Amino acid sequence: MGESSPSYKAELVGVFGHPVAENPTIVMQEAGFAARSLHWRYLTIEVRPEQLADAMRGLRAMNFAGINLTIPHKVAVIQHLDGLSPEAELIGAVNTVVREGHQLIGHNTDGQGFLRSVREDAGVDPQGKRIVFLGAGGAARAMSVELALAGAAHVTVVNRTANRGRELVRLLNERTPAQAEFVPWQGAYIVPAETDILVNATPIGLFPAVEALPAVHMASIRPDLLVCDVIPNPPRTAFLRAAEQRGARTLDGLGMLVYQGAIAFQMWTGVEAPVEVMRRALEEVLGA
Ligand code: NDP
């Protein structure tokens, strides 16, 4: 065949999750591929937990260029990989797998996506800042590790389940330069006056329970605070609206979602991600 012969074979990436049907990532990735004229496809694939091993073997057999993992596979996938990035190893969870030759390497772009959104969308450098995270789950782990590695001075983890919160604080104190402390989440949390950034890293306020608010003493939210929400749907959560009423600056979870996808796009394709195209595609489906 000559060099100009058409190829009908696309490069394949996608997401494994359960349930996964409502995951909107396909929309932004395919918009990105189209904008960069890349012959790539992003598939949204339902994989039950007991079938993850088979799914990962299938991924290798079909020579996928990579895959995203969402709930409940982010930790379980690690045993099926050939290696981890230093951050994914530290966080203990993988949301993006990249094929390198015959090897599948796990990365975590959630925290990096949040860091980029804090820097580029909010215009705030986390260096030297005091940050409070509400929640200690997978998202809080990824975000707090990246902000700690980026030079945050102090991290407070506020969590309902003490063991989970303490475990994250131990990780931050032992493996990052930041100082971290745990605060049990009992009643309405009072944000300490010296806090620079407050992050809701819980699913409280996520569609469809859109009016739910994390238990925070709103009078402790000051105008010089940056208040962030991890929830991308709806982007303008009840918590962010309440923080705005207190005069605080806010950062929604859409930017994090766009950037974690843009970082994965770039890792997979080697091409710079068209971030604004991807953001608009996502805003359209999320009604932002
Ligand atoms: P996890 O289940 O791993 O963690 C959930 C955390 O929220 C835990 O700390 C849990 O506390 C806490 N929590 C849940 N419900 C309550 C409640 N009613 N009261 C107090 N605390 C509560 O979830 P993830 O960390 O994976 O995800 C959290 C959110 O982040 C989700 O809404 C997800 O959509 C979003 N997300 C957004 C991303 C983005 O790009 N914008 C990327 C990844 C996630 P406890 O330990 O006590 O159970």
Coordinates of C-alpha atoms and ligand atoms in Angstrom, one line a residue:
M1 CA 0.0 0.0 0.0
G2 CA 1.2 3.5 -0.8
E3 CA 1.7 6.2 1.9
S4 CA -1.6 7.8 1.0
S5 CA -3.7 4.7 1.6
P6 CA -6.5 5.5 4.1
S7 CA -6.4 3.9 7.6
Y8 CA -9.8 3.1 9.1
K9 CA -8.2 2.1 12.4
A10 CA -8.5 4.7 15.1
E11 CA -6.4 4.9 18.2
L12 CA -8.5 3.9 21.2
V13 CA -8.9 5.4 24.7
G14 CA -11.9 5.6 27.0
V15 CA -13.2 5.2 30.5
F16 CA -14.0 2.1 32.6
G17 CA -16.5 2.7 35.4
H18 CA -19.6 1.3 37.1
P19 CA -22.0 2.9 36.7
V20 CA -20.5 5.0 33.9
A21 CA -23.3 6.0 31.5
E22 CA -23.6 9.5 32.9
N23 CA -19.8 10.2 32.7
P24 CA -19.5 13.2 30.3
T25 CA -15.7 12.9 29.6
I26 CA -16.3 11.5 26.1
V27 CA -17.8 14.8 25.1
M28 CA -14.7 16.9 25.9
Q29 CA -12.2 14.3 24.7
E30 CA -13.9 13.8 21.3
A31 CA -14.3 17.5 20.9
G32 CA -10.5 17.8 21.5
F33 CA -9.7 15.0 19.0
A34 CA -11.8 16.7 16.4
A35 CA -10.2 20.1 17.0
R36 CA -6.7 18.7 16.6
S37 CA -7.8 16.4 13.6
L38 CA -6.7 13.3 15.5
H39 CA -8.1 9.9 14.4
W40 CA -8.8 8.9 18.0
R41 CA -11.9 7.5 19.7
Y42 CA -13.0 7.7 23.3
L43 CA -15.3 4.9 24.5
T44 CA -17.5 5.0 27.6
I45 CA -17.4 1.4 28.9
E46 CA -19.3 -0.2 31.7
V47 CA -17.0 -2.6 33.6
R48 CA -18.2 -4.4 36.7
P49 CA -15.7 -4.7 39.5
E50 CA -15.3 -8.5 39.1
Q51 CA -14.6 -8.0 35.4
L52 CA -11.8 -5.4 35.8
A53 CA -9.1 -8.0 35.3
D54 CA -10.6 -9.2 32.0
A55 CA -11.2 -5.7 30.9
M56 CA -7.6 -4.8 31.5
R57 CA -6.5 -7.9 29.5
G58 CA -8.8 -6.8 26.7
L59 CA -7.3 -3.3 26.8
R60 CA -3.8 -4.8 26.2
A61 CA -5.1 -7.3 23.5
M62 CA -6.8 -4.5 21.6
N63 CA -3.8 -2.2 22.0
F64 CA -5.6 0.7 23.5
A65 CA -3.4 3.8 23.9
G66 CA -4.8 4.3 27.4
I67 CA -7.9 4.4 29.6
N68 CA -9.5 6.5 32.3
L69 CA -10.7 4.9 35.5
T70 CA -13.6 6.1 37.5
I71 CA -15.6 4.8 40.5
P72 CA -15.0 2.0 41.6
H73 CA -11.8 1.1 39.8
K74 CA -9.3 3.8 40.7
V75 CA -7.5 1.7 43.4
A76 CA -8.3 -1.8 42.1
V77 CA -6.7 -1.1 38.7
I78 CA -3.2 -0.8 40.3
Q79 CA -2.7 -4.5 40.5
H80 CA -3.2 -4.8 36.7
L81 CA -0.6 -2.2 35.8
D82 CA 3.2 -2.5 35.0
G83 CA 4.1 0.7 36.8
L84 CA 3.0 4.0 38.5
S85 CA 4.0 7.6 38.3
P86 CA 5.4 8.9 41.6
E87 CA 2.3 10.9 42.2
A88 CA -0.1 8.0 41.6
E89 CA 2.0 5.9 43.9
L90 CA 1.8 8.6 46.6
I91 CA -1.9 9.1 46.1
G92 CA -2.6 5.4 45.9
A93 CA -5.1 5.8 43.1
V94 CA -5.0 5.9 39.3
N95 CA -7.4 7.8 37.0
T96 CA -5.4 7.7 33.8
V97 CA -3.5 4.8 32.3
V98 CA -1.0 5.4 29.5
R99 CA 0.4 2.7 27.2
E100 CA 4.2 3.0 26.9
G101 CA 5.3 0.3 24.4
H102 CA 3.9 -2.9 25.9
Q103 CA 3.6 -1.5 29.4
L104 CA 0.6 0.1 31.0
I105 CA 1.6 2.9 33.4
G106 CA -0.8 4.5 35.9
H107 CA -1.1 8.2 36.6
N108 CA -3.3 10.4 38.6
T109 CA -4.3 13.7 36.9
D110 CA -7.2 14.7 39.3
G111 CA -4.9 16.6 41.7
Q112 CA -2.8 18.0 38.8
G113 CA -6.1 19.2 37.2
F114 CA -7.1 20.9 40.4
L115 CA -3.7 22.5 40.8
R116 CA -3.8 23.9 37.3
S117 CA -7.3 25.2 37.8
V118 CA -6.3 27.0 41.1
R119 CA -3.3 28.5 39.3
E120 CA -4.9 29.4 35.9
D121 CA -8.6 29.9 36.6
A122 CA -8.4 31.4 40.1
G123 CA -4.9 33.0 39.5
V124 CA -3.7 31.7 42.9
D125 CA -0.3 30.2 43.6
P126 CA -0.6 27.6 46.4
Q127 CA 3.0 28.2 47.5
G128 CA 3.0 29.0 51.2
K129 CA -0.8 28.9 51.5
R130 CA -2.9 27.4 54.3
I131 CA -5.5 25.1 52.9
V132 CA -8.5 23.3 54.4
F133 CA -10.0 20.2 52.7
L134 CA -13.5 19.1 53.6
G135 CA -13.4 15.3 53.0
A136 CA -10.6 12.7 52.8
G137 CA -11.6 10.5 50.0
G138 CA -10.0 9.8 46.6
A139 CA -10.4 13.4 45.3
A140 CA -9.2 15.0 48.6
R141 CA -6.1 12.7 48.5
A142 CA -5.2 13.6 45.0
M143 CA -5.8 17.3 45.4
S144 CA -4.0 17.7 48.8
V145 CA -1.0 15.7 47.7
E146 CA -0.5 17.9 44.6
L147 CA -1.0 21.1 46.5
A148 CA 1.4 20.0 49.2
L149 CA 4.0 19.1 46.5
A150 CA 3.4 22.5 45.0
G151 CA 4.5 24.2 48.2
A152 CA 1.4 24.6 50.3
A153 CA 2.5 25.4 53.8
H154 CA -0.3 23.8 55.8
V155 CA -3.1 21.4 55.1
T156 CA -6.1 20.8 57.4
V157 CA -8.1 17.7 56.7
V158 CA -11.7 17.9 58.0
N159 CA -13.4 14.5 57.8
R160 CA -16.4 12.7 59.3
T161 CA -14.6 9.3 59.5
A162 CA -11.5 9.9 61.7
N163 CA -9.4 7.0 60.5
R164 CA -9.6 8.1 56.9
G165 CA -8.8 11.7 57.8
R166 CA -5.9 10.7 60.0
E167 CA -4.5 8.4 57.3
L168 CA -4.4 11.2 54.8
V169 CA -2.7 13.5 57.3
R170 CA -0.1 10.9 58.0
L171 CA 0.6 10.6 54.3
L172 CA 1.0 14.4 53.9
N173 CA 3.2 14.8 56.9
E174 CA 5.5 11.8 56.1
R175 CA 5.7 12.1 52.3
T176 CA 5.3 15.8 51.4
P177 CA 6.9 19.0 52.6
A178 CA 3.6 20.4 54.0
Q179 CA 2.5 20.3 57.6
A180 CA -0.9 18.6 58.0
E181 CA -3.4 18.2 60.8
F182 CA -6.7 16.4 61.2
V183 CA -9.9 17.9 62.5
P184 CA -12.9 15.7 63.2
W185 CA -16.0 17.0 61.3
Q186 CA -18.6 17.5 64.1
G187 CA -21.3 20.1 63.6
A188 CA -20.7 23.2 61.5
Y189 CA -16.9 23.6 60.8
I190 CA -15.5 27.0 61.7
V191 CA -13.0 28.0 59.1
P192 CA -9.8 29.3 60.9
A193 CA -9.1 33.0 60.3
E194 CA -5.7 32.3 58.8
T195 CA -7.0 30.0 56.0
D196 CA -6.3 31.0 52.4
I197 CA -8.1 28.2 50.5
L198 CA -11.2 26.2 51.5
V199 CA -12.1 23.1 49.4
N200 CA -15.2 21.0 49.4
A201 CA -13.9 17.6 48.4
T202 CA -17.1 15.7 49.3
P203 CA -20.0 14.8 47.0
I204 CA -22.3 17.0 49.1
G205 CA -24.2 19.2 46.6
L206 CA -23.7 16.9 43.6
F207 CA -26.7 16.4 41.2
P208 CA -29.5 15.5 42.0
A209 CA -29.2 16.7 45.6
V210 CA -28.2 20.1 44.4
E211 CA -29.4 22.1 47.5
A212 CA -27.3 20.1 50.0
L213 CA -24.6 22.1 51.8
P214 CA -21.5 20.8 53.6
A215 CA -21.7 21.7 57.3
V216 CA -19.7 24.9 57.5
H217 CA -20.3 27.9 59.7
M218 CA -20.9 30.3 56.9
A219 CA -20.1 33.4 59.0
S220 CA -16.5 32.1 59.2
I221 CA -16.1 32.5 55.4
R222 CA -14.4 35.8 54.8
P223 CA -14.0 37.8 51.5
D224 CA -10.3 37.1 51.2
L225 CA -10.9 33.3 51.1
L226 CA -10.8 31.3 47.9
V227 CA -13.6 28.7 48.2
C228 CA -13.3 25.8 45.8
D229 CA -15.8 22.9 45.0
V230 CA -14.8 19.6 43.5
I231 CA -18.3 19.0 42.2
P232 CA -18.5 19.6 38.4
N233 CA -22.3 19.0 38.2
P234 CA -23.8 21.5 38.7
P235 CA -20.6 23.7 38.5
R236 CA -22.2 26.5 40.6
T237 CA -23.1 24.5 43.7
A238 CA -25.2 25.8 46.6
F239 CA -22.0 25.9 48.7
L240 CA -20.2 28.2 46.1
R241 CA -23.3 30.4 45.9
A242 CA -23.4 30.7 49.7
A243 CA -19.7 31.5 49.8
E244 CA -20.2 34.2 47.1
Q245 CA -22.9 35.8 49.3
R246 CA -20.2 36.1 52.0
G247 CA -18.1 38.0 49.5
A248 CA -15.5 35.1 48.9
R249 CA -14.0 34.3 45.6
T250 CA -15.0 30.9 44.3
L251 CA -13.6 28.2 41.9
D252 CA -15.9 25.5 40.6
G253 CA -15.1 21.8 39.8
L254 CA -15.5 22.2 36.1
G255 CA -12.0 23.6 35.6
M256 CA -10.5 20.6 37.5
L257 CA -12.5 18.2 35.3
V258 CA -11.4 19.9 32.1
Y259 CA -7.7 20.1 33.1
Q260 CA -7.5 16.5 34.4
G261 CA -8.8 15.5 31.0
A262 CA -6.5 17.9 29.1
I263 CA -3.5 16.4 30.9
A264 CA -4.6 12.9 30.0
F265 CA -5.2 14.0 26.4
Q266 CA -1.7 15.3 26.2
M267 CA -0.2 12.2 27.8
W268 CA -2.0 9.9 25.3
T269 CA -1.7 11.8 22.1
G270 CA 1.5 13.8 22.7
V271 CA -0.4 16.8 21.3
E272 CA -1.2 19.9 23.3
A273 CA -4.8 19.7 24.4
P274 CA -7.3 22.4 23.1
V275 CA -8.4 23.3 26.6
E276 CA -11.0 25.9 25.6
V277 CA -12.7 23.6 23.1
M278 CA -12.8 20.9 25.7
R279 CA -14.2 23.3 28.4
R280 CA -16.9 24.6 26.0
A281 CA -18.0 21.1 25.1
L282 CA -18.3 20.1 28.7
E283 CA -20.1 23.4 29.7
E284 CA -22.6 22.7 27.0
V285 CA -23.6 19.2 28.3
L286 CA -23.5 20.3 32.0
G287 CA -25.6 23.3 31.2
A288 CA -23.0 25.6 32.7
Ligands
NDP1 P1 -15.0 9.2 48.1 O1 -16.1 8.4 48.2 O2 -13.6 8.6 47.9 O3 -14.9 10.3 49.3 C1 -16.0 11.0 49.7 C2 -15.6 11.9 50.9 O4 -16.7 12.7 51.2 C3 -15.2 11.2 52.1 O5 -14.2 11.9 52.9 C4 -16.5 11.2 52.9 O6 -16.4 11.1 54.3 C5 -17.1 12.5 52.5 N1 -18.5 12.6 52.6 C6 -19.4 12.0 51.8 N2 -20.7 12.2 52.2 C7 -20.6 13.0 53.3 C8 -21.5 13.6 54.2 N3 -22.8 13.5 54.0 N4 -21.1 14.3 55.3 C9 -19.7 14.4 55.5 N5 -18.8 13.9 54.7 C10 -19.2 13.2 53.6 O7 -15.3 10.2 46.8 P2 -14.3 11.0 45.9 O8 -13.3 11.6 46.7 O9 -13.8 10.1 44.8 O10 -15.2 12.1 45.2 C11 -15.7 13.1 45.9 C12 -16.4 14.1 44.9 O11 -15.4 14.6 44.0 C13 -17.5 13.5 44.0 O12 -18.6 14.4 44.0 C14 -16.8 13.5 42.6 O13 -17.8 13.7 41.6 C15 -15.9 14.7 42.7 N6 -14.8 14.6 41.8 C16 -14.6 15.6 40.9 C17 -13.5 15.6 40.1 C18 -13.4 16.8 39.1 O14 -12.6 16.6 38.2 N7 -14.0 17.9 39.3 C19 -12.5 14.5 40.0 C20 -12.8 13.5 41.0 C21 -13.9 13.5 41.9 P3 -16.2 9.7 55.1 O15 -14.7 9.3 55.0 O16 -16.6 10.0 56.5 O17 -17.1 8.7 54.4

